[in-house]
mmCIF file of C-alpha atoms in Angstrom:
data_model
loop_
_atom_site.group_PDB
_atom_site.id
_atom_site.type_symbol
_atom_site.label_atom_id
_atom_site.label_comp_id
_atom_site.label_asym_id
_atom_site.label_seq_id
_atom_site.Cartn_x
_atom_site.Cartn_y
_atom_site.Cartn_z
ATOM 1 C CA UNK C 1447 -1.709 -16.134 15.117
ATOM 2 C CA UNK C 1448 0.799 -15.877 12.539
ATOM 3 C CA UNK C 1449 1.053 -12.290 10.631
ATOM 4 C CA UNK C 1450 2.919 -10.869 7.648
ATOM 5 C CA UNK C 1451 3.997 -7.191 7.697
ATOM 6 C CA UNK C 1452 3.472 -6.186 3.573
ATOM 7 C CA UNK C 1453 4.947 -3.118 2.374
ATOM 8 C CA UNK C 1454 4.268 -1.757 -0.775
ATOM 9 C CA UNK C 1455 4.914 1.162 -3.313
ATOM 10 C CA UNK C 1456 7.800 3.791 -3.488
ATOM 11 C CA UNK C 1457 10.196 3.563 -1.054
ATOM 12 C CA UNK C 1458 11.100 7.201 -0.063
ATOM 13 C CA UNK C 1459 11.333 7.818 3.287
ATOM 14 C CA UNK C 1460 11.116 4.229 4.335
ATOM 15 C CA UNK C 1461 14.674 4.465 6.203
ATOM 16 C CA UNK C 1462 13.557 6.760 8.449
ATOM 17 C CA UNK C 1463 10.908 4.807 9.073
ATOM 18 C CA UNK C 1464 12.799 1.485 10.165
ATOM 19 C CA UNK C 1465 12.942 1.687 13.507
ATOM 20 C CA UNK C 1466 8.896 2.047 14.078
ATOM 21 C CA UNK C 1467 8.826 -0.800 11.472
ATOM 22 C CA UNK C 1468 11.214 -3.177 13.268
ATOM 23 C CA UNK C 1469 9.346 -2.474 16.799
ATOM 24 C CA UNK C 1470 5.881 -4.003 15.026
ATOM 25 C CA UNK C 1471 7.901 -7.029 13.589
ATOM 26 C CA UNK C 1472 9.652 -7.671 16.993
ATOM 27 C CA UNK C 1473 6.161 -6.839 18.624
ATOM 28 C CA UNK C 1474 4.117 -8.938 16.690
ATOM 29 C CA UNK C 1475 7.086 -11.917 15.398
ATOM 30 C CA UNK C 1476 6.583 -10.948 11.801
ATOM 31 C CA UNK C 1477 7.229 -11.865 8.838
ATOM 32 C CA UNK C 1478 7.811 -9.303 6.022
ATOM 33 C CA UNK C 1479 7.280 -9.203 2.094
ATOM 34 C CA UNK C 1480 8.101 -6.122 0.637
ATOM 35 C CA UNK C 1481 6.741 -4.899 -3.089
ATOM 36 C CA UNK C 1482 8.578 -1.898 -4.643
ATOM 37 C CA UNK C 1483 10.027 0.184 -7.537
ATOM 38 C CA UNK C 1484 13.634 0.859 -8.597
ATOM 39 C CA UNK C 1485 13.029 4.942 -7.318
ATOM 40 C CA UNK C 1486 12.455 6.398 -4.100
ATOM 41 C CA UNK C 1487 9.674 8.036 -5.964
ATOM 42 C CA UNK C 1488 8.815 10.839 -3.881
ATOM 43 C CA UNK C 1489 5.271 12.544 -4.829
ATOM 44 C CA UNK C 1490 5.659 15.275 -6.839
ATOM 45 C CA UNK C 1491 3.010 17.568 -8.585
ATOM 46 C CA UNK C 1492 4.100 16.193 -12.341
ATOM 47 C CA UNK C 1493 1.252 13.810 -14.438
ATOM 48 C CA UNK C 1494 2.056 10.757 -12.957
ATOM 49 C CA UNK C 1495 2.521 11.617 -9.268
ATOM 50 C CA UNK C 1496 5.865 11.342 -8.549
ATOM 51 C CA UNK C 1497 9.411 11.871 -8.913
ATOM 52 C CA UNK C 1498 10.961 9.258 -11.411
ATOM 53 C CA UNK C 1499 14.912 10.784 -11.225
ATOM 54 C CA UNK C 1500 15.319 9.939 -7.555
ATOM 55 C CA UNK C 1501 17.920 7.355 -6.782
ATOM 56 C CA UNK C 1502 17.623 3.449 -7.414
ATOM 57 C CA UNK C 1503 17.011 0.957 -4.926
ATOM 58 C CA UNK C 1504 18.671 -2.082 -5.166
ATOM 59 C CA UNK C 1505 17.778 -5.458 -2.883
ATOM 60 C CA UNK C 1506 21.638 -4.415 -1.616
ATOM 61 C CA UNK C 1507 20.077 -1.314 -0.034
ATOM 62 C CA UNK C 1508 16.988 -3.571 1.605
ATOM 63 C CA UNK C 1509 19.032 -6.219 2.919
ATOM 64 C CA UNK C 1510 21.483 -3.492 4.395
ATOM 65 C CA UNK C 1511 18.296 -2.193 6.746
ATOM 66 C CA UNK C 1512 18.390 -5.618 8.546
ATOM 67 C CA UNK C 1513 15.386 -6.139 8.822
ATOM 68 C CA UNK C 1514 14.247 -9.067 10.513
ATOM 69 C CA UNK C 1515 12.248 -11.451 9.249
ATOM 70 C CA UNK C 1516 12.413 -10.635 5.843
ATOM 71 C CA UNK C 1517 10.795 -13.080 3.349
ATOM 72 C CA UNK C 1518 10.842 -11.481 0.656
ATOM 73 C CA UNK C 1519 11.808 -8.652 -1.788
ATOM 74 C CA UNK C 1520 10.544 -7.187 -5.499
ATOM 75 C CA UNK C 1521 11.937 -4.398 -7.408
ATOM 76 C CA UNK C 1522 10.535 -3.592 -10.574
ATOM 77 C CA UNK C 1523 10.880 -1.150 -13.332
ATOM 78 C CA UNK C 1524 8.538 1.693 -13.652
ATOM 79 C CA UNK C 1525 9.372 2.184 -16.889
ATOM 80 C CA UNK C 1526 8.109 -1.458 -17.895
ATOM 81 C CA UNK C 1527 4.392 -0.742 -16.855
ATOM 82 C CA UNK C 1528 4.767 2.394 -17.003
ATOM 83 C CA UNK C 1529 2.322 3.099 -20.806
ATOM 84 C CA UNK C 1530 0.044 0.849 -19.608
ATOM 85 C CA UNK C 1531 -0.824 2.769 -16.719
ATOM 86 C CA UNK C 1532 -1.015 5.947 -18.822
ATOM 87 C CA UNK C 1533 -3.390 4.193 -20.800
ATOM 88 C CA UNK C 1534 -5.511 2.726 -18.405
ATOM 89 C CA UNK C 1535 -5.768 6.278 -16.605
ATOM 90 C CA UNK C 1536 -6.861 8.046 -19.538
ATOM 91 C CA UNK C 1537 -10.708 7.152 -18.907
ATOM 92 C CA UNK C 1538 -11.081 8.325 -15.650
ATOM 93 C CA UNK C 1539 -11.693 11.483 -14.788
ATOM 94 C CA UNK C 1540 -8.935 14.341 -13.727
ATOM 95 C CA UNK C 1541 -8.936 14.105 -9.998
ATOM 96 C CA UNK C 1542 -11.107 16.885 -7.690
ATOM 97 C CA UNK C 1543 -8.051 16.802 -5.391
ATOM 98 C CA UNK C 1544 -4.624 18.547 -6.232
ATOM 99 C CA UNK C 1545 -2.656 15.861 -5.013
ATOM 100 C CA UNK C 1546 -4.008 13.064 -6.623
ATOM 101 C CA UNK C 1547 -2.604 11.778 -10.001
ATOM 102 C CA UNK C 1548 -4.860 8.735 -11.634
ATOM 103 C CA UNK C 1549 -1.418 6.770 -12.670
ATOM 104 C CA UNK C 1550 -0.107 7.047 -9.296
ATOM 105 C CA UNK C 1551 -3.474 5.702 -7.832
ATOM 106 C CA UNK C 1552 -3.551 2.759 -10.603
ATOM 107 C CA UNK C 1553 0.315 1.593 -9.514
ATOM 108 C CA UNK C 1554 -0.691 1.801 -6.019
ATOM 109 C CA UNK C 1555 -3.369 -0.466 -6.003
ATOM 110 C CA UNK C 1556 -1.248 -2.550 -8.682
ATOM 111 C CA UNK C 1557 1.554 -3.182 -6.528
ATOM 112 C CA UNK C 1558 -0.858 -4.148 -3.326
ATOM 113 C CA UNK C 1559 -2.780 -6.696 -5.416
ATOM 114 C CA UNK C 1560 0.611 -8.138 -6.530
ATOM 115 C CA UNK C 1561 1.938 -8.211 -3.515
ATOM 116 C CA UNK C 1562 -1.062 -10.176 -1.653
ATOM 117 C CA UNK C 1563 -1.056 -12.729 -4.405
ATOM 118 C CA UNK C 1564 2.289 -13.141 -3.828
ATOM 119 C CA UNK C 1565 1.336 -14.178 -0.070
ATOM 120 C CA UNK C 1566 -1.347 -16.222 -0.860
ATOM 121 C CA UNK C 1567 1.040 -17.849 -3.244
ATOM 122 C CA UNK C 1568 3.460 -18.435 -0.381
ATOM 123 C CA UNK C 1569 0.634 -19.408 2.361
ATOM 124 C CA UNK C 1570 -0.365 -22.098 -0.128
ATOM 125 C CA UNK C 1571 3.195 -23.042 -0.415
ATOM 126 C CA UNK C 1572 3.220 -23.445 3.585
ATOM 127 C CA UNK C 1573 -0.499 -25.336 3.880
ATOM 128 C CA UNK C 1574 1.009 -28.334 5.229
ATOM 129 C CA UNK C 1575 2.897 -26.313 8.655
ATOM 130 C CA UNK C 1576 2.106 -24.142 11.139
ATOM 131 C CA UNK C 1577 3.359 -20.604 8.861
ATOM 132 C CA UNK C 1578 0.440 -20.118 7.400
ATOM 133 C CA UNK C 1579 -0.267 -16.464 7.918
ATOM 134 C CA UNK C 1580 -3.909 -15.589 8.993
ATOM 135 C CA UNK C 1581 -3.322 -11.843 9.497
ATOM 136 C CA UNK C 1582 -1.962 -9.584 6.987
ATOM 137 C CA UNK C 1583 -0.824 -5.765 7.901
ATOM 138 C CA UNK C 1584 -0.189 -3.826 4.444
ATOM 139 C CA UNK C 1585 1.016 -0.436 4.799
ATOM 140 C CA UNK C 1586 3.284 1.715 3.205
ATOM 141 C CA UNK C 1587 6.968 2.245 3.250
ATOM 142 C CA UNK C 1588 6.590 6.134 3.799
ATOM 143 C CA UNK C 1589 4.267 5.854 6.699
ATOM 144 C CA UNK C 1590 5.870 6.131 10.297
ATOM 145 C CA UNK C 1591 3.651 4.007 12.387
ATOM 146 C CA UNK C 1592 4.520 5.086 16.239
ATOM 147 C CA UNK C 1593 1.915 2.773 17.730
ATOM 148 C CA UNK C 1594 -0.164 -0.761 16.235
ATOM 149 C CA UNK C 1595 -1.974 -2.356 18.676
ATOM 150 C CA UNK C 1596 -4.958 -4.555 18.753
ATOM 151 C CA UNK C 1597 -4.204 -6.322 15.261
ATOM 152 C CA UNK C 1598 -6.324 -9.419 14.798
ATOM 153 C CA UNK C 1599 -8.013 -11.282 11.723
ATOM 154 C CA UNK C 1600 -11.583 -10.621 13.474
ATOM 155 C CA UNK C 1601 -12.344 -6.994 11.279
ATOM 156 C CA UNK C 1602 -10.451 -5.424 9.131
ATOM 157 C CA UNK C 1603 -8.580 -2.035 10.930
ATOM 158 C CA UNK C 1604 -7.949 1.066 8.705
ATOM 159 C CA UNK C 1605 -6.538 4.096 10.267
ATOM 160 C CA UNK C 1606 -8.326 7.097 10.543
ATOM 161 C CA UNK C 1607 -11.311 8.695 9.141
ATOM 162 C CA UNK C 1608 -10.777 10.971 6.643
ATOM 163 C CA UNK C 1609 -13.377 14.070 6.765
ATOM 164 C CA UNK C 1610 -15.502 14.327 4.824
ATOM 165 C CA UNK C 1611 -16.777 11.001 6.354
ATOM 166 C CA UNK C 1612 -17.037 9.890 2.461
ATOM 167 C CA UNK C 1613 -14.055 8.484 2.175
ATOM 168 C CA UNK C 1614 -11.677 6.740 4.191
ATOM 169 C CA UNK C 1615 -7.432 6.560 4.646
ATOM 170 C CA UNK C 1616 -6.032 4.208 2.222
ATOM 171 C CA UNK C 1617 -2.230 4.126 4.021
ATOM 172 C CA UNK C 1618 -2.980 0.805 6.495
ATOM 173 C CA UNK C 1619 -4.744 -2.258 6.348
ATOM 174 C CA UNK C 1620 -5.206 -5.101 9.052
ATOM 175 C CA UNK C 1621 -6.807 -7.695 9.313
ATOM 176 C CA UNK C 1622 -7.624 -11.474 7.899
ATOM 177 C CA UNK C 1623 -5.741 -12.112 4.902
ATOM 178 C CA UNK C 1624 -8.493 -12.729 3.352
ATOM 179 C CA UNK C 1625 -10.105 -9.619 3.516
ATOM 180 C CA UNK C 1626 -7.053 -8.014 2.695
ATOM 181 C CA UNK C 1627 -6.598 -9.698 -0.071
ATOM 182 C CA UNK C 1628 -10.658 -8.773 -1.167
ATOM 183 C CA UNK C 1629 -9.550 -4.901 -0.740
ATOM 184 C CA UNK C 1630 -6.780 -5.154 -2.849
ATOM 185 C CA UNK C 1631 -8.514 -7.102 -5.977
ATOM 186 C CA UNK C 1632 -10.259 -3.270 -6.495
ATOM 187 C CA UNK C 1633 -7.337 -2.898 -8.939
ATOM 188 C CA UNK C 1634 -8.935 -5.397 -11.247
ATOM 189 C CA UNK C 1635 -12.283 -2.977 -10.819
ATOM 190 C CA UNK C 1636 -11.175 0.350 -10.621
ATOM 191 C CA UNK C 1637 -13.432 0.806 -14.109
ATOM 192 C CA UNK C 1638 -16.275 0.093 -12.159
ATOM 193 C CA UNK C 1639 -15.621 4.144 -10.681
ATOM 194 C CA UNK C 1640 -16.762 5.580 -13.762
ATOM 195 C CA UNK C 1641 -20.155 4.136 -13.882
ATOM 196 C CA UNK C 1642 -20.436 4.825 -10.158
ATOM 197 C CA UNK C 1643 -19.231 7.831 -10.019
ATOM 198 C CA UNK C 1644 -16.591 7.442 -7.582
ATOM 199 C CA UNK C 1645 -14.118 10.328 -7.672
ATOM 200 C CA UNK C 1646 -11.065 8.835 -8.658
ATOM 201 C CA UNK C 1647 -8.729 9.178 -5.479
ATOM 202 C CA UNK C 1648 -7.503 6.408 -3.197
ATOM 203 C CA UNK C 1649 -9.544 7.970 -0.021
ATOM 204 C CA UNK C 1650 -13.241 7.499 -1.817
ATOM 205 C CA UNK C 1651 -12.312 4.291 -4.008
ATOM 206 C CA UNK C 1652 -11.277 2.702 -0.699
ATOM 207 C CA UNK C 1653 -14.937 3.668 0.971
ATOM 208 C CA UNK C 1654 -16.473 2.881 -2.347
ATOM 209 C CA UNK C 1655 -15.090 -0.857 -2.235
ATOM 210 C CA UNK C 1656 -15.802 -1.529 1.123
ATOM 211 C CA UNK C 1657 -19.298 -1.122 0.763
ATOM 212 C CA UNK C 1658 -19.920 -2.411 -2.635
ATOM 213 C CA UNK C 1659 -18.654 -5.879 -1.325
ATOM 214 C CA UNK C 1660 -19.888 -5.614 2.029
ATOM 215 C CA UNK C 1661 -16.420 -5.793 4.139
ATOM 216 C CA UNK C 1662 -16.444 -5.210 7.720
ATOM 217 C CA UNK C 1663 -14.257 -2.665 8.757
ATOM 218 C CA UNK C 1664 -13.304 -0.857 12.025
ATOM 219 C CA UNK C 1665 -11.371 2.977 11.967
ATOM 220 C CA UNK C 1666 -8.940 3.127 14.533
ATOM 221 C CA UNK C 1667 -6.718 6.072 15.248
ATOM 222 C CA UNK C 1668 -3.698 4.844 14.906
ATOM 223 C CA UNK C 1669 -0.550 7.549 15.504
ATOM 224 C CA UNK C 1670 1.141 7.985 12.317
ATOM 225 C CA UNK C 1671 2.595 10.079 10.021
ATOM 226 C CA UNK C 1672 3.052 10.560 6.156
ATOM 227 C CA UNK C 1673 6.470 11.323 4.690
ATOM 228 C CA UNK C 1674 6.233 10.701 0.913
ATOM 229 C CA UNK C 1675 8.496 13.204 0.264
ATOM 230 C CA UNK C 1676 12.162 14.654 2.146
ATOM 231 C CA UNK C 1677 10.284 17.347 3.814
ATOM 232 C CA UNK C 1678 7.420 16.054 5.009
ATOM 233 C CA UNK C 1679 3.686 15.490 3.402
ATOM 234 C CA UNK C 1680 3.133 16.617 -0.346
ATOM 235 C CA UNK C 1681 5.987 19.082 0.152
ATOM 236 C CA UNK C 1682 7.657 20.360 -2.902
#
């Protein structure tokens, strides 16, 4: 079994993360892609979600993590996609939830789907030798991960059940690459919400997809925590 650790989105508080990151690429010999923006981007309350005058990350700060097994690395520019997420999160409705921002859900999802076709790229690259990877973990640079066990490309694993039992956590995904490749290609749907009326957060899109496509999943309670900003979760 061959795997690929994906992180994707803001960086934040992904250096204080490393170590727990590093112990699941030693643990599991993996390789990792990484998919980000040129902030940190810690969540904030403003329109779209978080805070665009944080520092800049460069591949420079990346590479000096050492992280092993690193295949690959993308930066880009908020700024360049930036309108075009403002207009495509004009039509759906102003979240329920108070920490929920439509453009931060839409760039979410966007950088996840790039990111997978990215490794599907690269898996068709290596067809012809034994790196294929068959299992795909995709997870988040902010969340600290203190335990992943029992990953496998049998059912998809997501971590923990959100209550209301409505809608599940969007922060980790494991499983077949194909079927996490299936739950990321919701970004090229998310319009589908409006006539379904899905509230438009992560948590119920995520249950919402799983069940209009009919992918197996398994909830596991994996120990982790969220740091998407300095001070902890949706801290100001």
């Amino acid at each position: 079994m061959k795997i690929a650790l994906v992180l994707t989105g803001h960086l934040r508080t992904f250096h204080r993360n490393i170590d727990q990151f590093k112990k699941i690429i030693n643990d599991y010999d993996a390789d990792v892609f990484i998919d980000t923006w040129e902030r940190y981007g810690f969540w904030s309350e403003d329109s779209i979600g978080f805070n665009d005058n944080t520092n800049i990350v460069t591949k420079e700060d990346i590479l000096n993590l050492n992280i092993p097994n690193l295949k690959h690395i993308n930066i880009d520019n908020f700024d360049d996609y930036k309108d075009e997420f403002l207009k495509r999160a004009e039509q759906f409705e102003t979240s329920k939830l108070w920490y929920v921002r439509q453009t931060n859900v839409i760039s979410m999802w966007y950088k996840r789907f790039n990111a997978l076709k990215y490794v599907k790229y690269w898996n068709n690259l290596q067809s012809m030798t034994d790196h294929c990877y068959d299992t795909i973990i995709l997870t988040r640079p902010d969340l600290r991960i203190n335990n992943l066990y029992g990953v496998n490309n049998n059912k998809l694993k997501l971590c923990n059940l959100y209550k209301p039992v409505d809608s599940l956590a969007d922060i980790l995904f494991a499983g077949s690459i194909d079927d996490v490749y299936k739950v990321c290609d919701v970004y090229n749907h998310l319009e589908e919400t409006i006539d379904d009326k899905v509230i438009f957060c992560g948590h119920q899109i995520l249950k919402w997809w799983l069940v209009k496509n009919k992918i197996e999943y398994e909830v596991v309670n994996y120990p982790v925590e969220l740091y998407n900003t300095i001070n902890g979760y949706c801290q100001k």
